[in-house]
Amino acid sequence: MTPRTATLIGLTAILMWSLLSVMTVATGKIPAFQLAAMTFAIGAAVAFISFIWRPAAFGALRQPLVAWVVGVGGLFGYHALYFLALRFAPPAEAGLLNYLWPLLIVLFSSLLPGERLAPHHIIGALLGLAGTVLLFAGNSGGGFAPGQIPGLAAAFVAAFVWAAYSVMSRKLKAVPTDAVAGFCLATAVLAAIVHGLVETTIWPETTTQWLAIIGLGVGPVGAAFFAWDIGMKRGDIRVLGAASYATPLLSTAFLILAGFAKPSATIAISAILIAGGGLIAAKDMVWKR
C-alpha cells in the first residue's frame, strides 16, 4: 500500500466521524452505554467476519498490555463520554466542544520528545479557546440549563481523551491494524457491563433508529477506526492532521441539514474560530518539508 492510498483511506475516517453526531442523535433515547455496546459489537463483528478469510489476522490480538490499555481506554473512554454529551447537551454545541480534539492532538504532539511548542501552536490554541468561549457566551437560550452542563463537560473531556489516544497510538506503530477489532470487542463488553449496572434498557422504536445504530456500528464506530489507524501508520500524518480540522464544520453542517440544530451566527463563528485555530496550529504539518 502506497502512502497516497493510506492517506486517502485515513481521510475517509474524517468523513465518517463528521456523521457521528447526526447519526447518534438519530438513534433516539437509547442510553449512552447501551448504544456504545451495540455499535461497537457491530463494528467488531464486521471485522471478525473478515478474519474468516484471513485466519492469520487473529494473531494480531496478541499484543502487550499497554496496547490494550491504550486501545480500549481510548475507544471506550472517548465514546462513553461523547454519547453522554449528545444525550444531555445541545448536539451542535457538544459537537463543537468535542471537536477540539484535532487542535489538542497538535498541541500534545508538539510536547513529545524531539518536538517543541512554537508560537503558532499557542496562537491556534487561543483561537480554539476563543471559539469555545463564544459558544458559551453566545448561547441563544440565554445560558445553558443546569441539566446540560454535565453533557458539555463530557464533550470537553472526550476531546482530551481522543487526543491522548491518538498521540499515544503513534508510539505503538508495531501494533497491526487488525488489533483494533479486539479493542472494539472489549469496548463493547465494558459498555454492556456498565449499561447493566447503571442504565435501563431501551430498544429502538423505529426502523430509522435501527438503521442509525447499524450505520454507526459499520461506519463511525467501526470502519473509521481501522481507516484512521492505517492513515496514521502508513499515510501522510501532516495531511491527515490538517484535514481533521474540517470535522467540526462538517459535523455541524450535517446536524443542521438533518434538522437537529438550527443555524446561527454564533455557531458559525465558533466553528470557524475552532477550525481556524487548528489549521494555524497545524501549520508545520502542512508546510514543513
PDB file of N, CA and C in Angstrom, residues 12-91:
ATOM      1  N   THR A  12     -11.090   9.052   4.774  1.00  0.00           N
ATOM      2  CA  THR A  12     -12.462   8.550   4.879  1.00  0.00           C
ATOM      3  C   THR A  12     -12.910   8.473   6.332  1.00  0.00           C
ATOM      4  N   ALA A  13     -11.969   8.281   7.256  1.00  0.00           N
ATOM      5  CA  ALA A  13     -12.324   8.256   8.677  1.00  0.00           C
ATOM      6  C   ALA A  13     -12.852   9.619   9.113  1.00  0.00           C
ATOM      7  N   ILE A  14     -12.232  10.679   8.627  1.00  0.00           N
ATOM      8  CA  ILE A  14     -12.661  12.033   8.976  1.00  0.00           C
ATOM      9  C   ILE A  14     -14.084  12.278   8.493  1.00  0.00           C
ATOM     10  N   LEU A  15     -14.405  11.822   7.287  1.00  0.00           N
ATOM     11  CA  LEU A  15     -15.756  11.986   6.752  1.00  0.00           C
ATOM     12  C   LEU A  15     -16.758  11.192   7.585  1.00  0.00           C
ATOM     13  N   MET A  16     -16.403   9.966   7.948  1.00  0.00           N
ATOM     14  CA  MET A  16     -17.314   9.147   8.753  1.00  0.00           C
ATOM     15  C   MET A  16     -17.546   9.763  10.124  1.00  0.00           C
ATOM     16  N   TRP A  17     -16.500  10.301  10.743  1.00  0.00           N
ATOM     17  CA  TRP A  17     -16.656  10.929  12.064  1.00  0.00           C
ATOM     18  C   TRP A  17     -17.504  12.190  11.981  1.00  0.00           C
ATOM     19  N   SER A  18     -17.541  12.831  10.828  1.00  0.00           N
ATOM     20  CA  SER A  18     -18.381  14.009  10.672  1.00  0.00           C
ATOM     21  C   SER A  18     -19.865  13.650  10.785  1.00  0.00           C
ATOM     22  N   LEU A  19     -20.180  12.383  10.529  1.00  0.00           N
ATOM     23  CA  LEU A  19     -21.564  11.911  10.602  1.00  0.00           C
ATOM     24  C   LEU A  19     -21.916  11.356  11.981  1.00  0.00           C
ATOM     25  N   LEU A  20     -20.947  11.299  12.879  1.00  0.00           N
ATOM     26  CA  LEU A  20     -21.170  10.679  14.186  1.00  0.00           C
ATOM     27  C   LEU A  20     -22.264  11.393  14.982  1.00  0.00           C
ATOM     28  N   SER A  21     -22.232  12.709  15.012  1.00  0.00           N
ATOM     29  CA  SER A  21     -23.218  13.462  15.800  1.00  0.00           C
ATOM     30  C   SER A  21     -24.634  13.238  15.300  1.00  0.00           C
ATOM     31  N   VAL A  22     -24.844  13.448  14.006  1.00  0.00           N
ATOM     32  CA  VAL A  22     -26.196  13.354  13.459  1.00  0.00           C
ATOM     33  C   VAL A  22     -26.739  11.937  13.555  1.00  0.00           C
ATOM     34  N   MET A  23     -25.892  10.931  13.372  1.00  0.00           N
ATOM     35  CA  MET A  23     -26.350   9.549  13.443  1.00  0.00           C
ATOM     36  C   MET A  23     -26.643   9.149  14.883  1.00  0.00           C
ATOM     37  N   THR A  24     -25.861   9.667  15.840  1.00  0.00           N
ATOM     38  CA  THR A  24     -26.111   9.370  17.243  1.00  0.00           C
ATOM     39  C   THR A  24     -27.440   9.972  17.688  1.00  0.00           C
ATOM     40  N   VAL A  25     -27.686  11.217  17.317  1.00  0.00           N
ATOM     41  CA  VAL A  25     -28.947  11.861  17.675  1.00  0.00           C
ATOM     42  C   VAL A  25     -30.122  11.115  17.048  1.00  0.00           C
ATOM     43  N   ALA A  26     -29.921  10.571  15.840  1.00  0.00           N
ATOM     44  CA  ALA A  26     -30.995   9.862  15.136  1.00  0.00           C
ATOM     45  C   ALA A  26     -31.361   8.525  15.784  1.00  0.00           C
ATOM     46  N   THR A  27     -30.530   8.038  16.728  1.00  0.00           N
ATOM     47  CA  THR A  27     -30.840   6.760  17.380  1.00  0.00           C
ATOM     48  C   THR A  27     -31.910   6.900  18.450  1.00  0.00           C
ATOM     49  N   GLY A  28     -32.295   8.124  18.782  1.00  0.00           N
ATOM     50  CA  GLY A  28     -33.368   8.322  19.749  1.00  0.00           C
ATOM     51  C   GLY A  28     -32.883   8.391  21.180  1.00  0.00           C
ATOM     52  N   LYS A  29     -33.640   7.749  22.089  1.00  0.00           N
ATOM     53  CA  LYS A  29     -33.368   7.862  23.518  1.00  0.00           C
ATOM     54  C   LYS A  29     -32.626   6.660  24.097  1.00  0.00           C
ATOM     55  N   ILE A  30     -31.932   5.922  23.283  1.00  0.00           N
ATOM     56  CA  ILE A  30     -31.201   4.760  23.771  1.00  0.00           C
ATOM     57  C   ILE A  30     -30.103   5.228  24.728  1.00  0.00           C
ATOM     58  N   PRO A  31     -29.983   4.618  25.916  1.00  0.00           N
ATOM     59  CA  PRO A  31     -28.954   5.021  26.875  1.00  0.00           C
ATOM     60  C   PRO A  31     -27.551   4.953  26.268  1.00  0.00           C
ATOM     61  N   ALA A  32     -26.687   5.831  26.750  1.00  0.00           N
ATOM     62  CA  ALA A  32     -25.364   6.001  26.146  1.00  0.00           C
ATOM     63  C   ALA A  32     -24.544   4.716  26.122  1.00  0.00           C
ATOM     64  N   PHE A  33     -24.471   4.016  27.242  1.00  0.00           N
ATOM     65  CA  PHE A  33     -23.631   2.816  27.296  1.00  0.00           C
ATOM     66  C   PHE A  33     -24.262   1.661  26.520  1.00  0.00           C
ATOM     67  N   GLN A  34     -25.570   1.606  26.485  1.00  0.00           N
ATOM     68  CA  GLN A  34     -26.226   0.595  25.660  1.00  0.00           C
ATOM     69  C   GLN A  34     -25.902   0.838  24.193  1.00  0.00           C
ATOM     70  N   LEU A  35     -25.954   2.116  23.780  1.00  0.00           N
ATOM     71  CA  LEU A  35     -25.644   2.461  22.395  1.00  0.00           C
ATOM     72  C   LEU A  35     -24.195   2.118  22.065  1.00  0.00           C
ATOM     73  N   ALA A  36     -23.292   2.399  22.998  1.00  0.00           N
ATOM     74  CA  ALA A  36     -21.881   2.072  22.773  1.00  0.00           C
ATOM     75  C   ALA A  36     -21.701   0.567  22.629  1.00  0.00           C
ATOM     76  N   ALA A  37     -22.358  -0.215  23.494  1.00  0.00           N
ATOM     77  CA  ALA A  37     -22.234  -1.671  23.434  1.00  0.00           C
ATOM     78  C   ALA A  37     -22.743  -2.209  22.099  1.00  0.00           C
ATOM     79  N   MET A  38     -23.881  -1.706  21.664  1.00  0.00           N
ATOM     80  CA  MET A  38     -24.475  -2.187  20.416  1.00  0.00           C
ATOM     81  C   MET A  38     -23.618  -1.834  19.199  1.00  0.00           C
ATOM     82  N   THR A  39     -23.185  -0.594  19.122  1.00  0.00           N
ATOM     83  CA  THR A  39     -22.446  -0.159  17.936  1.00  0.00           C
ATOM     84  C   THR A  39     -21.041  -0.758  17.875  1.00  0.00           C
ATOM     85  N   PHE A  40     -20.366  -0.857  19.013  1.00  0.00           N
ATOM     86  CA  PHE A  40     -19.034  -1.461  18.999  1.00  0.00           C
ATOM     87  C   PHE A  40     -19.102  -2.953  18.727  1.00  0.00           C
ATOM     88  N   ALA A  41     -20.173  -3.608  19.185  1.00  0.00           N
ATOM     89  CA  ALA A  41     -20.351  -5.028  18.882  1.00  0.00           C
ATOM     90  C   ALA A  41     -20.522  -5.233  17.381  1.00  0.00           C
ATOM     91  N   ILE A  42     -21.279  -4.330  16.755  1.00  0.00           N
ATOM     92  CA  ILE A  42     -21.467  -4.409  15.302  1.00  0.00           C
ATOM     93  C   ILE A  42     -20.138  -4.201  14.586  1.00  0.00           C
ATOM     94  N   GLY A  43     -19.390  -3.170  15.017  1.00  0.00           N
ATOM     95  CA  GLY A  43     -18.101  -2.902  14.393  1.00  0.00           C
ATOM     96  C   GLY A  43     -17.137  -4.063  14.530  1.00  0.00           C
ATOM     97  N   ALA A  44     -17.089  -4.676  15.724  1.00  0.00           N
ATOM     98  CA  ALA A  44     -16.207  -5.815  15.951  1.00  0.00           C
ATOM     99  C   ALA A  44     -16.654  -7.018  15.128  1.00  0.00           C
ATOM    100  N   ALA A  45     -17.968  -7.245  15.050  1.00  0.00           N
ATOM    101  CA  ALA A  45     -18.487  -8.392  14.307  1.00  0.00           C
ATOM    102  C   ALA A  45     -18.114  -8.314  12.829  1.00  0.00           C
ATOM    103  N   VAL A  46     -18.267  -7.127  12.250  1.00  0.00           N
ATOM    104  CA  VAL A  46     -17.913  -6.957  10.840  1.00  0.00           C
ATOM    105  C   VAL A  46     -16.433  -7.263  10.622  1.00  0.00           C
ATOM    106  N   ALA A  47     -15.583  -6.796  11.542  1.00  0.00           N
ATOM    107  CA  ALA A  47     -14.146  -7.042  11.412  1.00  0.00           C
ATOM    108  C   ALA A  47     -13.817  -8.522  11.542  1.00  0.00           C
ATOM    109  N   PHE A  48     -14.408  -9.191  12.521  1.00  0.00           N
ATOM    110  CA  PHE A  48     -14.110 -10.603  12.745  1.00  0.00           C
ATOM    111  C   PHE A  48     -14.624 -11.477  11.611  1.00  0.00           C
ATOM    112  N   ILE A  49     -15.703 -11.057  10.968  1.00  0.00           N
ATOM    113  CA  ILE A  49     -16.180 -11.801   9.803  1.00  0.00           C
ATOM    114  C   ILE A  49     -15.120 -11.813   8.714  1.00  0.00           C
ATOM    115  N   SER A  50     -14.422 -10.671   8.570  1.00  0.00           N
ATOM    116  CA  SER A  50     -13.359 -10.606   7.558  1.00  0.00           C
ATOM    117  C   SER A  50     -12.180 -11.500   7.921  1.00  0.00           C
ATOM    118  N   PHE A  51     -12.023 -11.803   9.212  1.00  0.00           N
ATOM    119  CA  PHE A  51     -10.929 -12.667   9.656  1.00  0.00           C
ATOM    120  C   PHE A  51     -11.122 -14.109   9.174  1.00  0.00           C
ATOM    121  N   ILE A  52     -12.362 -14.486   8.882  1.00  0.00           N
ATOM    122  CA  ILE A  52     -12.632 -15.859   8.436  1.00  0.00           C
ATOM    123  C   ILE A  52     -11.840 -16.168   7.174  1.00  0.00           C
ATOM    124  N   TRP A  53     -11.697 -15.161   6.322  1.00  0.00           N
ATOM    125  CA  TRP A  53     -10.925 -15.347   5.086  1.00  0.00           C
ATOM    126  C   TRP A  53      -9.459 -14.978   5.269  1.00  0.00           C
ATOM    127  N   ARG A  54      -9.117 -14.505   6.467  1.00  0.00           N
ATOM    128  CA  ARG A  54      -7.726 -14.156   6.773  1.00  0.00           C
ATOM    129  C   ARG A  54      -7.380 -14.690   8.171  1.00  0.00           C
ATOM    130  N   PRO A  55      -7.266 -15.989   8.324  1.00  0.00           N
ATOM    131  CA  PRO A  55      -7.054 -16.584   9.648  1.00  0.00           C
ATOM    132  C   PRO A  55      -5.849 -16.011  10.387  1.00  0.00           C
ATOM    133  N   ALA A  56      -4.829 -15.603   9.659  1.00  0.00           N
ATOM    134  CA  ALA A  56      -3.632 -15.063  10.290  1.00  0.00           C
ATOM    135  C   ALA A  56      -3.917 -13.777  11.044  1.00  0.00           C
ATOM    136  N   ALA A  57      -5.016 -13.115  10.705  1.00  0.00           N
ATOM    137  CA  ALA A  57      -5.350 -11.845  11.347  1.00  0.00           C
ATOM    138  C   ALA A  57      -5.649 -12.022  12.832  1.00  0.00           C
ATOM    139  N   PHE A  58      -6.086 -13.219  13.230  1.00  0.00           N
ATOM    140  CA  PHE A  58      -6.364 -13.460  14.648  1.00  0.00           C
ATOM    141  C   PHE A  58      -5.108 -13.285  15.500  1.00  0.00           C
ATOM    142  N   GLY A  59      -3.948 -13.456  14.882  1.00  0.00           N
ATOM    143  CA  GLY A  59      -2.690 -13.285  15.604  1.00  0.00           C
ATOM    144  C   GLY A  59      -2.459 -11.857  16.048  1.00  0.00           C
ATOM    145  N   ALA A  60      -3.142 -10.912  15.404  1.00  0.00           N
ATOM    146  CA  ALA A  60      -2.985  -9.501  15.760  1.00  0.00           C
ATOM    147  C   ALA A  60      -3.528  -9.203  17.151  1.00  0.00           C
ATOM    148  N   LEU A  61      -4.346 -10.104  17.686  1.00  0.00           N
ATOM    149  CA  LEU A  61      -4.931  -9.882  19.005  1.00  0.00           C
ATOM    150  C   LEU A  61      -3.924 -10.115  20.122  1.00  0.00           C
ATOM    151  N   ARG A  62      -2.816 -10.759  19.827  1.00  0.00           N
ATOM    152  CA  ARG A  62      -1.776 -10.990  20.835  1.00  0.00           C
ATOM    153  C   ARG A  62      -0.867  -9.769  20.907  1.00  0.00           C
ATOM    154  N   GLN A  63      -1.227  -8.840  21.762  1.00  0.00           N
ATOM    155  CA  GLN A  63      -0.494  -7.588  21.903  1.00  0.00           C
ATOM    156  C   GLN A  63      -0.132  -7.344  23.364  1.00  0.00           C
ATOM    157  N   PRO A  64       0.903  -6.526  23.621  1.00  0.00           N
ATOM    158  CA  PRO A  64       1.277  -6.202  25.009  1.00  0.00           C
ATOM    159  C   PRO A  64       0.138  -5.511  25.738  1.00  0.00           C
ATOM    160  N   LEU A  65       0.170  -5.581  27.061  1.00  0.00           N
ATOM    161  CA  LEU A  65      -0.879  -4.981  27.879  1.00  0.00           C
ATOM    162  C   LEU A  65      -1.047  -3.494  27.591  1.00  0.00           C
ATOM    163  N   VAL A  66       0.064  -2.790  27.368  1.00  0.00           N
ATOM    164  CA  VAL A  66      -0.011  -1.355  27.143  1.00  0.00           C
ATOM    165  C   VAL A  66      -0.834  -1.037  25.896  1.00  0.00           C
ATOM    166  N   ALA A  67      -0.741  -1.891  24.861  1.00  0.00           N
ATOM    167  CA  ALA A  67      -1.504  -1.663  23.642  1.00  0.00           C
ATOM    168  C   ALA A  67      -3.002  -1.804  23.916  1.00  0.00           C
ATOM    169  N   TRP A  68      -3.363  -2.778  24.735  1.00  0.00           N
ATOM    170  CA  TRP A  68      -4.776  -2.972  25.085  1.00  0.00           C
ATOM    171  C   TRP A  68      -5.290  -1.837  25.959  1.00  0.00           C
ATOM    172  N   VAL A  69      -4.454  -1.364  26.863  1.00  0.00           N
ATOM    173  CA  VAL A  69      -4.869  -0.261  27.737  1.00  0.00           C
ATOM    174  C   VAL A  69      -5.126   0.995  26.917  1.00  0.00           C
ATOM    175  N   VAL A  70      -4.204   1.304  26.005  1.00  0.00           N
ATOM    176  CA  VAL A  70      -4.371   2.494  25.165  1.00  0.00           C
ATOM    177  C   VAL A  70      -5.558   2.337  24.221  1.00  0.00           C
ATOM    178  N   GLY A  71      -5.648   1.172  23.563  1.00  0.00           N
ATOM    179  CA  GLY A  71      -6.711   0.955  22.592  1.00  0.00           C
ATOM    180  C   GLY A  71      -8.098   0.939  23.210  1.00  0.00           C
ATOM    181  N   VAL A  72      -8.275   0.125  24.233  1.00  0.00           N
ATOM    182  CA  VAL A  72      -9.590   0.017  24.867  1.00  0.00           C
ATOM    183  C   VAL A  72      -9.910   1.269  25.681  1.00  0.00           C
ATOM    184  N   GLY A  73      -8.906   1.802  26.392  1.00  0.00           N
ATOM    185  CA  GLY A  73      -9.132   3.016  27.176  1.00  0.00           C
ATOM    186  C   GLY A  73      -9.538   4.177  26.300  1.00  0.00           C
ATOM    187  N   GLY A  74      -8.895   4.310  25.139  1.00  0.00           N
ATOM    188  CA  GLY A  74      -9.234   5.403  24.238  1.00  0.00           C
ATOM    189  C   GLY A  74     -10.606   5.240  23.622  1.00  0.00           C
ATOM    190  N   LEU A  75     -10.891   4.057  23.100  1.00  0.00           N
ATOM    191  CA  LEU A  75     -12.170   3.840  22.438  1.00  0.00           C
ATOM    192  C   LEU A  75     -13.334   3.875  23.419  1.00  0.00           C
ATOM    193  N   PHE A  76     -13.214   3.157  24.526  1.00  0.00           N
ATOM    194  CA  PHE A  76     -14.308   3.114  25.494  1.00  0.00           C
ATOM    195  C   PHE A  76     -14.487   4.465  26.187  1.00  0.00           C
ATOM    196  N   GLY A  77     -13.385   5.039  26.649  1.00  0.00           N
ATOM    197  CA  GLY A  77     -13.472   6.307  27.368  1.00  0.00           C
ATOM    198  C   GLY A  77     -14.033   7.423  26.513  1.00  0.00           C
ATOM    199  N   TYR A  78     -13.534   7.540  25.308  1.00  0.00           N
ATOM    200  CA  TYR A  78     -13.982   8.625  24.431  1.00  0.00           C
ATOM    201  C   TYR A  78     -15.458   8.495  24.083  1.00  0.00           C
ATOM    202  N   HIS A  79     -15.871   7.318  23.633  1.00  0.00           N
ATOM    203  CA  HIS A  79     -17.246   7.186  23.163  1.00  0.00           C
ATOM    204  C   HIS A  79     -18.263   7.198  24.291  1.00  0.00           C
ATOM    205  N   ALA A  80     -17.895   6.687  25.441  1.00  0.00           N
ATOM    206  CA  ALA A  80     -18.812   6.780  26.580  1.00  0.00           C
ATOM    207  C   ALA A  80     -19.079   8.239  26.903  1.00  0.00           C
ATOM    208  N   LEU A  81     -18.031   9.043  26.902  1.00  0.00           N
ATOM    209  CA  LEU A  81     -18.184  10.471  27.186  1.00  0.00           C
ATOM    210  C   LEU A  81     -18.949  11.185  26.066  1.00  0.00           C
ATOM    211  N   TYR A  82     -18.655  10.829  24.841  1.00  0.00           N
ATOM    212  CA  TYR A  82     -19.280  11.513  23.710  1.00  0.00           C
ATOM    213  C   TYR A  82     -20.771  11.202  23.616  1.00  0.00           C
ATOM    214  N   PHE A  83     -21.134   9.944  23.801  1.00  0.00           N
ATOM    215  CA  PHE A  83     -22.545   9.596  23.759  1.00  0.00           C
ATOM    216  C   PHE A  83     -23.298  10.258  24.907  1.00  0.00           C
ATOM    217  N   LEU A  84     -22.669  10.337  26.071  1.00  0.00           N
ATOM    218  CA  LEU A  84     -23.295  11.036  27.194  1.00  0.00           C
ATOM    219  C   LEU A  84     -23.498  12.511  26.860  1.00  0.00           C
ATOM    220  N   ALA A  85     -22.505  13.106  26.214  1.00  0.00           N
ATOM    221  CA  ALA A  85     -22.598  14.520  25.848  1.00  0.00           C
ATOM    222  C   ALA A  85     -23.786  14.773  24.930  1.00  0.00           C
ATOM    223  N   LEU A  86     -23.978  13.894  23.943  1.00  0.00           N
ATOM    224  CA  LEU A  86     -25.061  14.094  22.992  1.00  0.00           C
ATOM    225  C   LEU A  86     -26.431  13.786  23.594  1.00  0.00           C
ATOM    226  N   ARG A  87     -26.450  13.104  24.722  1.00  0.00           N
ATOM    227  CA  ARG A  87     -27.722  12.822  25.392  1.00  0.00           C
ATOM    228  C   ARG A  87     -28.171  13.993  26.270  1.00  0.00           C
ATOM    229  N   PHE A  88     -27.215  14.746  26.837  1.00  0.00           N
ATOM    230  CA  PHE A  88     -27.559  15.757  27.833  1.00  0.00           C
ATOM    231  C   PHE A  88     -27.292  17.196  27.400  1.00  0.00           C
ATOM    232  N   ALA A  89     -26.592  17.389  26.297  1.00  0.00           N
ATOM    233  CA  ALA A  89     -26.259  18.747  25.861  1.00  0.00           C
ATOM    234  C   ALA A  89     -26.772  18.976  24.444  1.00  0.00           C
ATOM    235  N   PRO A  90     -26.971  20.240  24.043  1.00  0.00           N
ATOM    236  CA  PRO A  90     -27.361  20.535  22.666  1.00  0.00           C
ATOM    237  C   PRO A  90     -26.346  19.938  21.697  1.00  0.00           C
ATOM    238  N   PRO A  91     -26.765  19.191  20.681  1.00  0.00           N
ATOM    239  CA  PRO A  91     -25.827  18.463  19.828  1.00  0.00           C
ATOM    240  C   PRO A  91     -24.800  19.316  19.105  1.00  0.00           C
TER     241      PRO A  91
END
